[in-house]
Amino acid sequence: MFPVNRYRRLRKNDTIRRMVRETSLSADDFIYPLFVTFGKGVRKPISSMPGCFQESIDEAVKNAKESYALGIPSIILFGIPEHKDELGTGAYDENGVVQNAIKAIKDAVPDLYVITDVCMCEYTNHGHCGVIEKGEVENDKTLRLLAMEAVSHAKAGADMVAPSDMMDGRVGAIRGALDENGFGGIPIMAYAAKYASGFYGPFREAAESTPQFGDRRSYQMDPANRREALREISLDIQEGADVVMVKPALSYLDIIADARASFAIPLAAYNVSGEYSMVKAAEQLGWIDGKRVMIEILTSIRRAGADLILTYHAKEAAEIING
Ligand code: PBG
């Protein structure tokens, strides 16, 4: 009790604050998302995500090298194909944009851990995450395509696959297909608790994956639900997920904390496009100190319990952390 207890004693200077700090942030925690497109020498700025680009493979290779040099161990690849169609055939094409990007990046930076986003929405002309039948996304037919996509990424040399579609049973389907094709050693990071969120807005410009009708509420989770996240995560673990993810991160820190308390599995959180763009926009207006807010947000995601953070801030944050 005061005056015996004075908490300000341990806040006196930076050295003692460092000594009693409970949460650490390191470049090791980051997974950096890249948007890979067709062509050569392309580095097209994404207007709603300042500092992010759609890049052709040659440019993505440079970006991957820079990221690794900053101490970021991993990237996650999203593909923007030249052609989109009803069944998203670009997603599982052995010569697809992501498949070729994996090969080029692994050739150039073999130790960089390459994760791939496994989903249909960037490859379908309707922008949904699966096969459409009678105006709805057909769950079980989509599983086969997702499995083909994951196997094609593994064949190209991906280190890990990350399904983000939110179909029921996809982790099991992908695990089975990987195992049957000799990829038993490739882990799955499941977007386990992925909410139908307005925070994905800028990403859909980046990945050109806006649904052409309806929305994703019939497969992604309702933002109002907390307990359901634990059921989703537990199911994905039973189906063979090696890492589970909560997405988005910032409005879902309670979900991250619940997941951390309930499961011993490595936990990732996706600091999504809208969270990133809000910081950039407020910084551009001079309303916040963007760098300080960025570090505070990333620290809060770690404090909530995430081991890994997928973030567009990865490079700028690594630069600050590295000093
Ligand atoms: C694909 C996918 C999305 C994101 C990651 N994978 C978009 C969506 O579900 O609409 C969002 C990432 C972000 O906003 O940064 N299904």
GROMACS .gro file of C-alpha atoms in nm, residues 78-260:
model
  183
   78PHE     CA    1  -0.073  -1.388  -5.229
   79GLY     CA    2  -0.116  -1.420  -5.604
   80ILE     CA    3  -0.286  -1.196  -5.857
   81PRO     CA    4  -0.324  -1.410  -6.170
   82GLU     CA    5  -0.342  -1.281  -6.526
   83HIS     CA    6  -0.680  -1.448  -6.585
   84LYS     CA    7  -0.959  -1.529  -6.345
   85ASP     CA    8  -1.231  -1.784  -6.411
   86GLU     CA    9  -1.529  -1.957  -6.252
   87LEU     CA   10  -1.323  -2.236  -6.094
   88GLY     CA   11  -1.016  -2.032  -6.008
   89THR     CA   12  -0.789  -2.256  -6.216
   90GLY     CA   13  -0.497  -2.014  -6.166
   91ALA     CA   14  -0.489  -2.123  -5.802
   92TYR     CA   15  -0.367  -2.476  -5.875
   93ASP     CA   16  -0.184  -2.417  -6.204
   94GLU     CA   17   0.169  -2.560  -6.180
   95ASN     CA   18   0.285  -2.253  -6.372
   96GLY     CA   19   0.070  -2.012  -6.174
   97VAL     CA   20   0.200  -1.685  -6.043
   98VAL     CA   21   0.245  -1.806  -5.683
   99GLN     CA   22   0.397  -2.138  -5.789
  100ASN     CA   23   0.656  -1.958  -6.001
  101ALA     CA   24   0.717  -1.701  -5.730
  102ILE     CA   25   0.789  -1.975  -5.475
  103LYS     CA   26   1.051  -2.129  -5.702
  104ALA     CA   27   1.220  -1.796  -5.776
  105ILE     CA   28   1.222  -1.683  -5.414
  106LYS     CA   29   1.344  -2.018  -5.275
  107ASP     CA   30   1.621  -2.015  -5.539
  108ALA     CA   31   1.732  -1.666  -5.441
  109VAL     CA   32   1.686  -1.686  -5.061
  110PRO     CA   33   1.676  -2.055  -4.965
  111ASP     CA   34   1.656  -1.991  -4.590
  112LEU     CA   35   1.361  -1.755  -4.611
  113TYR     CA   36   1.057  -1.951  -4.491
  114VAL     CA   37   0.795  -1.927  -4.766
  115ILE     CA   38   0.432  -1.963  -4.661
  116THR     CA   39   0.148  -1.951  -4.914
  117ASP     CA   40  -0.207  -1.833  -4.871
  118VAL     CA   41  -0.438  -2.109  -4.992
  119CYS     CA   42  -0.769  -1.965  -5.110
  120MET     CA   43  -0.975  -1.931  -5.426
  121CYS     CA   44  -1.092  -1.569  -5.405
  122GLU     CA   45  -0.795  -1.414  -5.586
  123TYR     CA   46  -0.842  -1.658  -5.874
  124THR     CA   47  -1.220  -1.673  -5.927
  125ASN     CA   48  -1.401  -1.424  -6.150
  126HIS     CA   49  -1.677  -1.393  -5.888
  127GLY     CA   50  -1.430  -1.323  -5.607
  128HIS     CA   51  -1.565  -1.583  -5.366
  129CYS     CA   52  -1.346  -1.828  -5.179
  130GLY     CA   53  -1.493  -2.139  -5.342
  131VAL     CA   54  -1.704  -2.303  -5.611
  132ILE     CA   55  -2.040  -2.134  -5.672
  133GLU     CA   56  -2.353  -2.344  -5.708
  134LYS     CA   57  -2.702  -2.194  -5.709
  135GLY     CA   58  -2.557  -1.864  -5.594
  136GLU     CA   59  -2.383  -2.016  -5.293
  137VAL     CA   60  -2.031  -2.126  -5.211
  138GLU     CA   61  -2.040  -2.507  -5.221
  139ASN     CA   62  -1.828  -2.632  -4.933
  140ASP     CA   63  -1.734  -2.988  -5.023
  141LYS     CA   64  -1.654  -2.927  -5.391
  142THR     CA   65  -1.428  -2.641  -5.286
  143LEU     CA   66  -1.224  -2.874  -5.064
  144ARG     CA   67  -1.089  -3.065  -5.362
  145LEU     CA   68  -0.967  -2.745  -5.531
  146LEU     CA   69  -0.807  -2.617  -5.212
  147ALA     CA   70  -0.628  -2.950  -5.170
  148MET     CA   71  -0.498  -2.926  -5.530
  149GLU     CA   72  -0.384  -2.569  -5.467
  150ALA     CA   73  -0.198  -2.665  -5.148
  151VAL     CA   74  -0.026  -2.960  -5.319
  152SER     CA   75   0.079  -2.740  -5.612
  153HIS     CA   76   0.236  -2.492  -5.369
  154ALA     CA   77   0.420  -2.773  -5.189
  155LYS     CA   78   0.544  -2.911  -5.523
  156ALA     CA   79   0.680  -2.567  -5.611
  157GLY     CA   80   0.875  -2.566  -5.285
  158ALA     CA   81   0.658  -2.385  -5.030
  159ASP     CA   82   0.765  -2.444  -4.670
  160MET     CA   83   0.414  -2.411  -4.522
  161VAL     CA   84   0.059  -2.365  -4.652
  162ALA     CA   85  -0.205  -2.143  -4.495
  163PRO     CA   86  -0.571  -2.198  -4.590
  164SER     CA   87  -0.776  -1.879  -4.548
  165ASP     CA   88  -1.105  -1.981  -4.712
  166MET     CA   89  -1.301  -2.088  -4.401
  167MET     CA   90  -1.464  -2.393  -4.565
  168ASP     CA   91  -1.552  -2.666  -4.316
  169GLY     CA   92  -1.312  -2.960  -4.325
  170ARG     CA   93  -1.042  -2.793  -4.532
  171VAL     CA   94  -0.756  -2.853  -4.293
  172GLY     CA   95  -0.827  -3.227  -4.295
  173ALA     CA   96  -0.869  -3.231  -4.673
  174ILE     CA   97  -0.542  -3.044  -4.727
  175ARG     CA   98  -0.355  -3.258  -4.472
  176GLY     CA   99  -0.475  -3.574  -4.646
  177ALA     CA  100  -0.379  -3.449  -4.992
  178LEU     CA  101  -0.035  -3.333  -4.880
  179ASP     CA  102   0.033  -3.668  -4.712
  180GLU     CA  103  -0.084  -3.869  -5.015
  181ASN     CA  104   0.145  -3.670  -5.241
  182GLY     CA  105   0.458  -3.714  -5.032
  183PHE     CA  106   0.438  -3.383  -4.845
  184GLY     CA  107   0.383  -3.521  -4.498
  185GLY     CA  108   0.653  -3.284  -4.371
  186ILE     CA  109   0.481  -2.964  -4.484
  187PRO     CA  110   0.297  -2.791  -4.197
  188ILE     CA  111  -0.040  -2.617  -4.217
  189MET     CA  112  -0.110  -2.279  -4.061
  190ALA     CA  113  -0.490  -2.258  -4.045
  191TYR     CA  114  -0.671  -1.927  -4.056
  192ALA     CA  115  -0.878  -2.091  -3.782
  193ALA     CA  116  -1.078  -1.803  -3.638
  194LYS     CA  117  -1.127  -1.574  -3.934
  195TYR     CA  118  -1.402  -1.317  -3.901
  196ALA     CA  119  -1.616  -1.157  -4.174
  197SER     CA  120  -1.451  -0.820  -4.126
  198GLY     CA  121  -1.468  -0.473  -4.275
  199PHE     CA  122  -1.097  -0.446  -4.198
  200TYR     CA  123  -1.017  -0.650  -4.513
  201GLY     CA  124  -1.125  -0.361  -4.739
  202PRO     CA  125  -0.781  -0.244  -4.857
  203PHE     CA  126  -0.661  -0.604  -4.908
  204ARG     CA  127  -0.935  -0.660  -5.160
  205GLU     CA  128  -0.795  -0.375  -5.369
  206ALA     CA  129  -0.447  -0.523  -5.325
  207ALA     CA  130  -0.548  -0.877  -5.422
  208GLU     CA  131  -0.832  -0.779  -5.655
  209SER     CA  132  -1.055  -1.024  -5.470
  210THR     CA  133  -1.372  -0.830  -5.389
  211PRO     CA  134  -1.678  -1.061  -5.413
  212GLN     CA  135  -1.884  -0.964  -5.717
  213PHE     CA  136  -2.210  -1.048  -5.539
  214GLY     CA  137  -2.304  -1.095  -5.176
  215ASP     CA  138  -2.040  -1.110  -4.905
  216ARG     CA  139  -1.840  -1.367  -4.706
  217ARG     CA  140  -2.069  -1.391  -4.405
  218SER     CA  141  -2.185  -1.742  -4.490
  219TYR     CA  142  -1.835  -1.879  -4.440
  220GLN     CA  143  -1.633  -1.634  -4.230
  221MET     CA  144  -1.720  -1.590  -3.862
  222ASP     CA  145  -1.963  -1.341  -3.713
  223PRO     CA  146  -1.762  -1.064  -3.537
  224ALA     CA  147  -2.000  -1.091  -3.240
  225ASN     CA  148  -1.893  -1.446  -3.152
  226ARG     CA  149  -1.623  -1.528  -2.899
  227ARG     CA  150  -1.684  -1.887  -2.785
  228GLU     CA  151  -1.727  -2.004  -3.143
  229ALA     CA  152  -1.362  -1.913  -3.210
  230LEU     CA  153  -1.248  -2.177  -2.963
  231ARG     CA  154  -1.464  -2.438  -3.136
  232GLU     CA  155  -1.319  -2.343  -3.477
  233ILE     CA  156  -0.962  -2.355  -3.345
  234SER     CA  157  -1.013  -2.685  -3.169
  235LEU     CA  158  -1.158  -2.843  -3.483
  236ASP     CA  159  -0.866  -2.723  -3.697
  237ILE     CA  160  -0.620  -2.868  -3.444
  238GLN     CA  161  -0.803  -3.202  -3.455
  239GLU     CA  162  -0.786  -3.196  -3.836
  240GLY     CA  163  -0.409  -3.150  -3.822
  241ALA     CA  164  -0.329  -2.778  -3.810
  242ASP     CA  165   0.027  -2.712  -3.691
  243VAL     CA  166  -0.023  -2.340  -3.628
  244VAL     CA  167  -0.356  -2.163  -3.580
  245MET     CA  168  -0.439  -1.803  -3.659
  246VAL     CA  169  -0.680  -1.539  -3.535
  247LYS     CA  170  -0.777  -1.275  -3.790
  248PRO     CA  171  -0.811  -0.975  -3.775
  249ALA     CA  172  -0.592  -0.899  -3.474
  250LEU     CA  173  -0.664  -0.559  -3.326
  251SER     CA  174  -1.039  -0.581  -3.268
  252TYR     CA  175  -0.996  -0.947  -3.169
  253LEU     CA  176  -0.734  -0.932  -2.894
  254ASP     CA  177  -0.980  -1.107  -2.661
  255ILE     CA  178  -0.995  -1.398  -2.905
  256ILE     CA  179  -0.614  -1.412  -2.919
  257ALA     CA  180  -0.598  -1.416  -2.538
  258ASP     CA  181  -0.865  -1.689  -2.519
  259ALA     CA  182  -0.683  -1.900  -2.777
  260ARG     CA  183  -0.352  -1.856  -2.593
   0.00000   0.00000   0.00000
